[in-house]
PDB file of C-alpha atoms in Angstrom:
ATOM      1  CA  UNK Q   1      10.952   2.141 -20.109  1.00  0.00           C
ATOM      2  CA  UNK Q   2      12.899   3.573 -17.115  1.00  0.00           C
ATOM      3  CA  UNK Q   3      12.937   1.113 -14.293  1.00  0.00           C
ATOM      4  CA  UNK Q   4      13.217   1.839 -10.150  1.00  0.00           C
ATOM      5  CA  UNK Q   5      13.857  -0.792  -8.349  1.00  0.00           C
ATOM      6  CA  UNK Q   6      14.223  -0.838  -4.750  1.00  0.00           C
ATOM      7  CA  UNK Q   7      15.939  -3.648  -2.396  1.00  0.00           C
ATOM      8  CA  UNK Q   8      18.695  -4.849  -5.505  1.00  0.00           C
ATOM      9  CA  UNK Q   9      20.663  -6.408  -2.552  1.00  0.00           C
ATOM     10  CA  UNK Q  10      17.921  -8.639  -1.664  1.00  0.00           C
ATOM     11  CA  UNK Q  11      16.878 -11.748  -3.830  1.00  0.00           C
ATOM     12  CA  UNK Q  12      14.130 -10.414  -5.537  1.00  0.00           C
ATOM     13  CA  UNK Q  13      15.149  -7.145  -6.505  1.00  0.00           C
ATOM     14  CA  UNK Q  14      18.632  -8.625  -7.770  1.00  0.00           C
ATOM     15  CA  UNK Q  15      16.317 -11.225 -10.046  1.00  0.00           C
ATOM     16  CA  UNK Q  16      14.422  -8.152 -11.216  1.00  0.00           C
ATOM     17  CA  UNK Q  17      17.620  -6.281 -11.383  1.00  0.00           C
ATOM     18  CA  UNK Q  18      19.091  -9.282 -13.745  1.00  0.00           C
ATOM     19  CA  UNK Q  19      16.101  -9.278 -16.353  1.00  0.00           C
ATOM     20  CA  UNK Q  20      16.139  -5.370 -16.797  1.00  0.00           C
ATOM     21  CA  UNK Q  21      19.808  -5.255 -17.512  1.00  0.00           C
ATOM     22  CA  UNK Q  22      19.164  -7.708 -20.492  1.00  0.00           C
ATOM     23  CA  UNK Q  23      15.308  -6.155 -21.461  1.00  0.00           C
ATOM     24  CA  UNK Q  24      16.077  -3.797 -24.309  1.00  0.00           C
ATOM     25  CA  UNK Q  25      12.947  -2.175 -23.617  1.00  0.00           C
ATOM     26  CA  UNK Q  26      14.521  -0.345 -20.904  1.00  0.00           C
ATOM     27  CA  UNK Q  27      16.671   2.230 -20.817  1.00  0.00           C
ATOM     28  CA  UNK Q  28      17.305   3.500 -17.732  1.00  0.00           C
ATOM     29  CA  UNK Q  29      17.771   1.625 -14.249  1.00  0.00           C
ATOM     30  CA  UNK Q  30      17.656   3.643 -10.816  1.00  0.00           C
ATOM     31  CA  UNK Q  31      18.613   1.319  -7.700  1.00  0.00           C
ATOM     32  CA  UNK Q  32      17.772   3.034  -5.279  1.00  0.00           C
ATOM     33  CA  UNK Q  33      19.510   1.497  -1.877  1.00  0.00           C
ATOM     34  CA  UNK Q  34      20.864   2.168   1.496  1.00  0.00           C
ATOM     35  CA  UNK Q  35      23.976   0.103   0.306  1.00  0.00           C
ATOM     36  CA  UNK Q  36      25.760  -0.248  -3.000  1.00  0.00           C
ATOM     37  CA  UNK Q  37      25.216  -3.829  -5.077  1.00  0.00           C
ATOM     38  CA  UNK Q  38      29.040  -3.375  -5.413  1.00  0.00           C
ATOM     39  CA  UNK Q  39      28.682  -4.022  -8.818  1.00  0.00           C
ATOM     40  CA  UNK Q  40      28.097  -2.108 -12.293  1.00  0.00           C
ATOM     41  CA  UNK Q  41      26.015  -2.905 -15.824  1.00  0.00           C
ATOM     42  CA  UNK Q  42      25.016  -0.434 -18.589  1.00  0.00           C
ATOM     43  CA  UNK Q  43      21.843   1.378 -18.108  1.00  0.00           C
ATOM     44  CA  UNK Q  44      22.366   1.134 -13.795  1.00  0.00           C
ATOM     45  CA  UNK Q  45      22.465   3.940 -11.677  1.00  0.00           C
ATOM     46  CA  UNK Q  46      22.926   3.852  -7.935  1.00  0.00           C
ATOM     47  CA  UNK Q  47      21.242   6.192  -5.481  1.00  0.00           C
ATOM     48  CA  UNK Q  48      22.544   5.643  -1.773  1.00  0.00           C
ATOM     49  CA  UNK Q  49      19.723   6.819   0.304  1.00  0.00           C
ATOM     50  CA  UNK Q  50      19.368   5.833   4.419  1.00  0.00           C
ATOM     51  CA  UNK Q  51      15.875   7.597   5.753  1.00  0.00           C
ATOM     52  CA  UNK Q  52      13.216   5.896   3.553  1.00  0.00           C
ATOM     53  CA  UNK Q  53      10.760   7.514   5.166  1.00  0.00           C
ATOM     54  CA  UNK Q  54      12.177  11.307   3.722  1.00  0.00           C
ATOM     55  CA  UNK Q  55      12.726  11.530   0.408  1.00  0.00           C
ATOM     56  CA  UNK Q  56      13.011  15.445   0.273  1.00  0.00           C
ATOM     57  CA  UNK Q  57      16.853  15.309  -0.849  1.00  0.00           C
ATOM     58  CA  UNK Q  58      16.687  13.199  -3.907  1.00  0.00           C
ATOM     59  CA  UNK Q  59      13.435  14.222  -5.234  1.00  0.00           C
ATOM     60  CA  UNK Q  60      15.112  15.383  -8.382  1.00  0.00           C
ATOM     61  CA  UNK Q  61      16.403  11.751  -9.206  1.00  0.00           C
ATOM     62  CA  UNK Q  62      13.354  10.795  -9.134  1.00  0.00           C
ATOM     63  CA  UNK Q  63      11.443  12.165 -11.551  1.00  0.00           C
ATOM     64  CA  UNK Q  64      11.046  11.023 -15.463  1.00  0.00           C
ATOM     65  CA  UNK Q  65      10.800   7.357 -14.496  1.00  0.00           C
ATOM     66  CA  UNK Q  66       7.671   4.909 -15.455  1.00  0.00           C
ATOM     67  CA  UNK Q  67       7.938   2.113 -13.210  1.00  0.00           C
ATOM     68  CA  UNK Q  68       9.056   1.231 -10.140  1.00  0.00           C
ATOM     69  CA  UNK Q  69       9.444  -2.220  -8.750  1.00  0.00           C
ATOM     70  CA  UNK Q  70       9.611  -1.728  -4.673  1.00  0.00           C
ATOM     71  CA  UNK Q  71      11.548  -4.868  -3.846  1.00  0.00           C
ATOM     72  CA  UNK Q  72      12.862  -4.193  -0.260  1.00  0.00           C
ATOM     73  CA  UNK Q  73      11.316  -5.649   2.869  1.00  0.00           C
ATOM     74  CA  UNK Q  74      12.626  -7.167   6.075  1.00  0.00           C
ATOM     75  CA  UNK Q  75      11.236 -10.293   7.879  1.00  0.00           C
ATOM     76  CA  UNK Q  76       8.365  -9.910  10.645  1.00  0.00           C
ATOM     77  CA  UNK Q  77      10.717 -12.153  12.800  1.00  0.00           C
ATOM     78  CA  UNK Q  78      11.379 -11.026  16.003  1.00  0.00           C
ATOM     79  CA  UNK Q  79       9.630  -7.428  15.455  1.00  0.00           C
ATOM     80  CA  UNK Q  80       6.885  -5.879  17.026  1.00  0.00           C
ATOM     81  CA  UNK Q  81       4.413  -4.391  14.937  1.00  0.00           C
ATOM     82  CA  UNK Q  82       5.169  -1.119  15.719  1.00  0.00           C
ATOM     83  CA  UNK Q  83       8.539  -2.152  13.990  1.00  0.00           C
ATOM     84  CA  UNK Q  84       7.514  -3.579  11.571  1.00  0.00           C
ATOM     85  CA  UNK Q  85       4.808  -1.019  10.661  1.00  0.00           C
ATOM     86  CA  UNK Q  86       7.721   1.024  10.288  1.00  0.00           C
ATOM     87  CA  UNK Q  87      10.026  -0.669   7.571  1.00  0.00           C
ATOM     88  CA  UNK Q  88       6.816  -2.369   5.894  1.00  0.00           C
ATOM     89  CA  UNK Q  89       3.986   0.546   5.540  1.00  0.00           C
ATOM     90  CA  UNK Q  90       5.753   3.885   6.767  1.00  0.00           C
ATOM     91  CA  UNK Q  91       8.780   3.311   4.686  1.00  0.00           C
ATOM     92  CA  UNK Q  92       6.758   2.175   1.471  1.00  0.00           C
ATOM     93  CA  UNK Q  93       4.201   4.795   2.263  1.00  0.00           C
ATOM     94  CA  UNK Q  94       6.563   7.057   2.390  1.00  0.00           C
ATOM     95  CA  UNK Q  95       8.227   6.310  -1.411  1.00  0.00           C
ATOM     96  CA  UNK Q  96       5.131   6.043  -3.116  1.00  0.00           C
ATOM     97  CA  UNK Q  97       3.917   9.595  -2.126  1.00  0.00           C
ATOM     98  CA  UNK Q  98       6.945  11.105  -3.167  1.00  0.00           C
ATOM     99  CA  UNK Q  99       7.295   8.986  -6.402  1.00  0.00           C
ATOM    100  CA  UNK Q 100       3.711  10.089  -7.189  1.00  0.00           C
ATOM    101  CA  UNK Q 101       4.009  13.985  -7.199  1.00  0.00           C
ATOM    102  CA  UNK Q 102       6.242  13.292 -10.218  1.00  0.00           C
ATOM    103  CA  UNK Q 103       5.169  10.193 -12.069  1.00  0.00           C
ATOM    104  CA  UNK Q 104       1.350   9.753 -11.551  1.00  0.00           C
ATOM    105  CA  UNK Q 105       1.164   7.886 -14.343  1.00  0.00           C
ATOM    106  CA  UNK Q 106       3.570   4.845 -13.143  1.00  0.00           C
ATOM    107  CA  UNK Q 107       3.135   1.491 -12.764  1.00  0.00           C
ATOM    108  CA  UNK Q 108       4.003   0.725  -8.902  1.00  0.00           C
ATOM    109  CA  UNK Q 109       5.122  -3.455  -8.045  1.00  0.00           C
ATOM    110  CA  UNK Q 110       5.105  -4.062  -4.428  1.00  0.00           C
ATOM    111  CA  UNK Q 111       6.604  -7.670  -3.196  1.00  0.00           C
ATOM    112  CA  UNK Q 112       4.291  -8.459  -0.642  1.00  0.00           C
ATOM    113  CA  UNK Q 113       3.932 -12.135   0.205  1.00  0.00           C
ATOM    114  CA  UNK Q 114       1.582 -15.112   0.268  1.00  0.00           C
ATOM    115  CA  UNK Q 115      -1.449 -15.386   3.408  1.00  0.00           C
ATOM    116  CA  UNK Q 116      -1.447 -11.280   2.803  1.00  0.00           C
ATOM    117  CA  UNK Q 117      -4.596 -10.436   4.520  1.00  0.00           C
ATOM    118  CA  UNK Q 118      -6.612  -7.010   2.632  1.00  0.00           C
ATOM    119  CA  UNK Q 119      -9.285  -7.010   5.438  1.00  0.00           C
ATOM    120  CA  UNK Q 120      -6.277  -5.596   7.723  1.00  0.00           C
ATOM    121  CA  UNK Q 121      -8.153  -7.522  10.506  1.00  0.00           C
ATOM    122  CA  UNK Q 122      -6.686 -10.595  10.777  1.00  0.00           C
ATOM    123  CA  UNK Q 123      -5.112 -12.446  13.765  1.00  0.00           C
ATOM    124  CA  UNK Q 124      -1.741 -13.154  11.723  1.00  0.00           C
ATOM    125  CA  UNK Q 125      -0.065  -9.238  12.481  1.00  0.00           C
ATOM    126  CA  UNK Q 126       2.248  -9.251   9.359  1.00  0.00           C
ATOM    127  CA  UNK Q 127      -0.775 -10.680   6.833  1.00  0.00           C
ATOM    128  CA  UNK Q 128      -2.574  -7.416   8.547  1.00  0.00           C
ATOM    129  CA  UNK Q 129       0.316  -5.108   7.942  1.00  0.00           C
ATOM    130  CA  UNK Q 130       1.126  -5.958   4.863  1.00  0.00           C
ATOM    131  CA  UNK Q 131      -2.274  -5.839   3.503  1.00  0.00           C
ATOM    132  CA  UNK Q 132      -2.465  -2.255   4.767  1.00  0.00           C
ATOM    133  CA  UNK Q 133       0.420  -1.861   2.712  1.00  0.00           C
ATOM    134  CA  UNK Q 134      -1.256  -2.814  -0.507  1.00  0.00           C
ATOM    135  CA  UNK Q 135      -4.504  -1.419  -0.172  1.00  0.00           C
ATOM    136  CA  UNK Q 136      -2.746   2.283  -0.014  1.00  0.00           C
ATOM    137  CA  UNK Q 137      -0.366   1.528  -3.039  1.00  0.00           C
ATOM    138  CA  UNK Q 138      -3.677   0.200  -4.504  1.00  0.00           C
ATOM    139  CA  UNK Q 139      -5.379   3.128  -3.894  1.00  0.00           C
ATOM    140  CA  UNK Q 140      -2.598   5.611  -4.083  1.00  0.00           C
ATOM    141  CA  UNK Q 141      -3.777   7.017  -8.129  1.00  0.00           C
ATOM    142  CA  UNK Q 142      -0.998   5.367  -9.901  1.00  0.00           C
ATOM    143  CA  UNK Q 143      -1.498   4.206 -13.599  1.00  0.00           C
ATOM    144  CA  UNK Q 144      -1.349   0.929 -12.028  1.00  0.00           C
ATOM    145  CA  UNK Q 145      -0.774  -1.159  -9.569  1.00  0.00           C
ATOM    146  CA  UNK Q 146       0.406  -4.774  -8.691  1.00  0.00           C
ATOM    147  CA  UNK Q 147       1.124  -6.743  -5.502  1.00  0.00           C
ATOM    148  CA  UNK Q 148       3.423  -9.654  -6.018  1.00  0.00           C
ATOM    149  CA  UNK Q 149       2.116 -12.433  -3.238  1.00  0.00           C
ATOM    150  CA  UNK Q 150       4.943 -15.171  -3.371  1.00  0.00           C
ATOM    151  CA  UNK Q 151       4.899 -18.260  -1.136  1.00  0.00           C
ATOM    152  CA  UNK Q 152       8.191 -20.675  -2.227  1.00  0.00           C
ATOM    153  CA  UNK Q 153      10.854 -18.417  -4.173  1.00  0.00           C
ATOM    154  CA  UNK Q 154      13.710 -20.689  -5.825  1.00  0.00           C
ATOM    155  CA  UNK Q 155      16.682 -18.709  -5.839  1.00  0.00           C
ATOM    156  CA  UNK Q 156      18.635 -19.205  -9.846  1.00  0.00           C
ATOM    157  CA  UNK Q 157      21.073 -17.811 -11.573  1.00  0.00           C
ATOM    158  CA  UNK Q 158      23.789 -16.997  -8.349  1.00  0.00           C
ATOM    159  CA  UNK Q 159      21.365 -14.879  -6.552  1.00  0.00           C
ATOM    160  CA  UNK Q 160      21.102 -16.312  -3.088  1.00  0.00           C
ATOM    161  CA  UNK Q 161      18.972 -15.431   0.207  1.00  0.00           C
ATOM    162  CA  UNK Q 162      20.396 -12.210   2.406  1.00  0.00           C
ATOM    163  CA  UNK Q 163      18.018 -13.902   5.404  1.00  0.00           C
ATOM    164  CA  UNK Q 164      20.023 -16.315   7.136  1.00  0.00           C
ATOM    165  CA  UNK Q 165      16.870 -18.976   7.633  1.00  0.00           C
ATOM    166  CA  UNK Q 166      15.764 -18.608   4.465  1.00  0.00           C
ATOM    167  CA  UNK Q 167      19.383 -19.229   2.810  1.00  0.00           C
ATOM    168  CA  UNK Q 168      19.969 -22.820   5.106  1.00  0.00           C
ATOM    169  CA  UNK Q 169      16.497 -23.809   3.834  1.00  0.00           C
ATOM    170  CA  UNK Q 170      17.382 -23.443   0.526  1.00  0.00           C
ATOM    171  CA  UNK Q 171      21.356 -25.197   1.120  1.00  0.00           C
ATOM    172  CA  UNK Q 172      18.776 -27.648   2.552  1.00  0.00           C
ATOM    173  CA  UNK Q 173      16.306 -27.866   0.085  1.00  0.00           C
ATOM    174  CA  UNK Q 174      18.453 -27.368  -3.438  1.00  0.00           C
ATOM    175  CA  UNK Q 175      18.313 -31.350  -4.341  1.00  0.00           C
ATOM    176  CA  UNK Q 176      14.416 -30.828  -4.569  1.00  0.00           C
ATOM    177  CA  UNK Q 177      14.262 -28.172  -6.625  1.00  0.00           C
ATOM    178  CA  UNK Q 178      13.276 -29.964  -9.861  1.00  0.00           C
ATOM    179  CA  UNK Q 179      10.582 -31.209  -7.335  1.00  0.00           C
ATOM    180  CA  UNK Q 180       9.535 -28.422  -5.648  1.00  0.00           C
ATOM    181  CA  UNK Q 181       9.613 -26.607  -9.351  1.00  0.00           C
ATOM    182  CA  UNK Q 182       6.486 -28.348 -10.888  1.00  0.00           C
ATOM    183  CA  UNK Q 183       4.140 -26.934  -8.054  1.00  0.00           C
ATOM    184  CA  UNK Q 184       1.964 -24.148  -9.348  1.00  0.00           C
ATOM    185  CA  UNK Q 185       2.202 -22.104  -6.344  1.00  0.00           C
ATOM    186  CA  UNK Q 186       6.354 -22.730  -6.341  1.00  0.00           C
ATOM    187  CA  UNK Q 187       7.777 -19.694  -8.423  1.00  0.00           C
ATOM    188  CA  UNK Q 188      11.365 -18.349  -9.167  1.00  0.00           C
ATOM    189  CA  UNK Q 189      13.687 -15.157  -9.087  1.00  0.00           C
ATOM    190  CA  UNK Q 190      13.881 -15.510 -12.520  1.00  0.00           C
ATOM    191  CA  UNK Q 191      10.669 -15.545 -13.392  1.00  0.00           C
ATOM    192  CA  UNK Q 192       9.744 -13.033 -10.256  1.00  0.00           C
ATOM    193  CA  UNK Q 193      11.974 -10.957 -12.273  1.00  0.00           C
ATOM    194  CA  UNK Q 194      10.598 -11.769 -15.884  1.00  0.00           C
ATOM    195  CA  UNK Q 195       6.571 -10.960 -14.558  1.00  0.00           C
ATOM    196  CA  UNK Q 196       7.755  -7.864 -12.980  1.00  0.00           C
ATOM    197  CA  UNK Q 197       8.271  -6.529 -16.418  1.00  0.00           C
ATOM    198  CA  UNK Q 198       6.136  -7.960 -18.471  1.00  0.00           C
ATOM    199  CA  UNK Q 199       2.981  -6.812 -16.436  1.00  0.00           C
ATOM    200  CA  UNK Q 200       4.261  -3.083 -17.448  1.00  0.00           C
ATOM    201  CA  UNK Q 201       4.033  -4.360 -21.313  1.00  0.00           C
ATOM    202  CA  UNK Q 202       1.025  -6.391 -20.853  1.00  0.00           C
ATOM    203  CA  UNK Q 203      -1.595  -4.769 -17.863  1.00  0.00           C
ATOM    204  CA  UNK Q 204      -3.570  -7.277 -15.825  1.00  0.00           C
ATOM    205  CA  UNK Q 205      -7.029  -7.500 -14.084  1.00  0.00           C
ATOM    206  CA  UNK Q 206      -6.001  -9.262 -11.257  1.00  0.00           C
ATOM    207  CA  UNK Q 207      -3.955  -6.814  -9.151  1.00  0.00           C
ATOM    208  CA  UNK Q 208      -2.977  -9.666  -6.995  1.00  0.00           C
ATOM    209  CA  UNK Q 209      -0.163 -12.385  -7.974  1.00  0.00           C
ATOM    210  CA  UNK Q 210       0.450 -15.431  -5.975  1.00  0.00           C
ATOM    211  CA  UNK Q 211       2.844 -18.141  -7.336  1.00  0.00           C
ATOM    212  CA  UNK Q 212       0.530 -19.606 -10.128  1.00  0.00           C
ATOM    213  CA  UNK Q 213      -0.329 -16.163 -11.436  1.00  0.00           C
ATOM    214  CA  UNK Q 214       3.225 -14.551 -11.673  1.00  0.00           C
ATOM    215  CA  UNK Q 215       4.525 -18.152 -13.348  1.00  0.00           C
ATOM    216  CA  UNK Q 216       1.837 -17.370 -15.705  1.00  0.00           C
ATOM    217  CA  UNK Q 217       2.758 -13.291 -16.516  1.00  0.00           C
ATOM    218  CA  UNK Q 218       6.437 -14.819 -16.707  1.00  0.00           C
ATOM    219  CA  UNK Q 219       5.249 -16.362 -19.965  1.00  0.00           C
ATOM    220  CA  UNK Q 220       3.880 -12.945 -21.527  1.00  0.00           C
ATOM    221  CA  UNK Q 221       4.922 -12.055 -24.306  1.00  0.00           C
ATOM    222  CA  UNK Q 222       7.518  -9.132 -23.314  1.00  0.00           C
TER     223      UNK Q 222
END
């Protein structure tokens, strides 16, 4: 299996990052980022890219690869939707398209988050947004197709928030973590990171994971 993975700075794409490096079943890692992780493993190669919505200069790095797990998003926090348009559907628009003239048969993870609204008409403008996001990777042509909808993400294993709110919440919160663990909807990077690949091994009908579902593909048999 050779792996994309976009937004390995963030804390989901370094969980996802973390389980591929120690999956034998893949062989080839492509992190492709507008900044370096500053780090190296085996089977990790970086790709330093800055207009996300142009892809016409690395096209050849991207071909031969059979997944890709699109990790990078920014917060809906003090942007206007015409912003956030921009780095949430434009941007992830704009890497499927070229990702599919050379691997049509891939199978395409997009984090997307929990209250994600398909109808595209609801009140809440990053729900809408981001469920205009999904419904074109949904109906893009790949292989397949799956739309990670976390609510609560417990950071493990080092990896810690690169949002300033979200990091303080979880300084905050870390003594309830046991706590906050045994909720069904509560999930994990590490097992963000372990349903990310075990989806490619094992395909699901639901095409939509919230917290209970992705606990549950965590537990697949890899």
């Amino acid at each position: 299996m050779k792996v994309i993975i976009t937004g390995a700075t963030g804390m989901v794409g370094k969980a996802v990052l973390l389980e591929a490096v120690k999956d034998t079943k893949v062989t080839a890692i492509l992190l492709l980022s507008r900044r370096t992780i500053g780090q190296s493993y085996p089977k990790v190669s970086e790709v330093l890219h800055q207009d996300f919505t142009d892809f016409s200069t690395i096209a050849s790095q991207l071909k031969g690869f059979d997944f890709c797990c699109h990790c990078m998003g920014v917060s809906s926090a003090g942007k206007s939707e015409k912003e956030f348009t921009h780095y949430t559907y434009t941007m992830t628009k704009a890497l499927a398209d070229a990702l599919f003239v050379y691997n049509p048969n891939m199978v395409f993870t997009y984090v997307s988050g929990q209250g994600t609204d398909s109808s595209e008409k609801g009140r809440i403008m990053w729900a809408r947004v981001k469920g205009k996001t999904e419904n074109y990777l949904l109906g893009k042509g790949f292989k397949d197709a799956y739309m990670f909808r976390p609510g609560i993400i417990l950071p493990e294993k080092g990896i810690r928030s690169s949002t300033k709110l979200y990091h303080w919440f979880y300084v905050i919160a870390k003594p309830i973590f046991p706590i906050l663990e045994k909720l069904k909807s509560v999930t994990t990077t590490t097992k963000i990171g372990k349903a990310m690949l075990n989806i490619y091994i094992n395909p699901q009908p639901n095409k939509h994971l919230e917290g209970e579902e992705i606990n549950t593909a965590a537990t697949l048999q890899n």
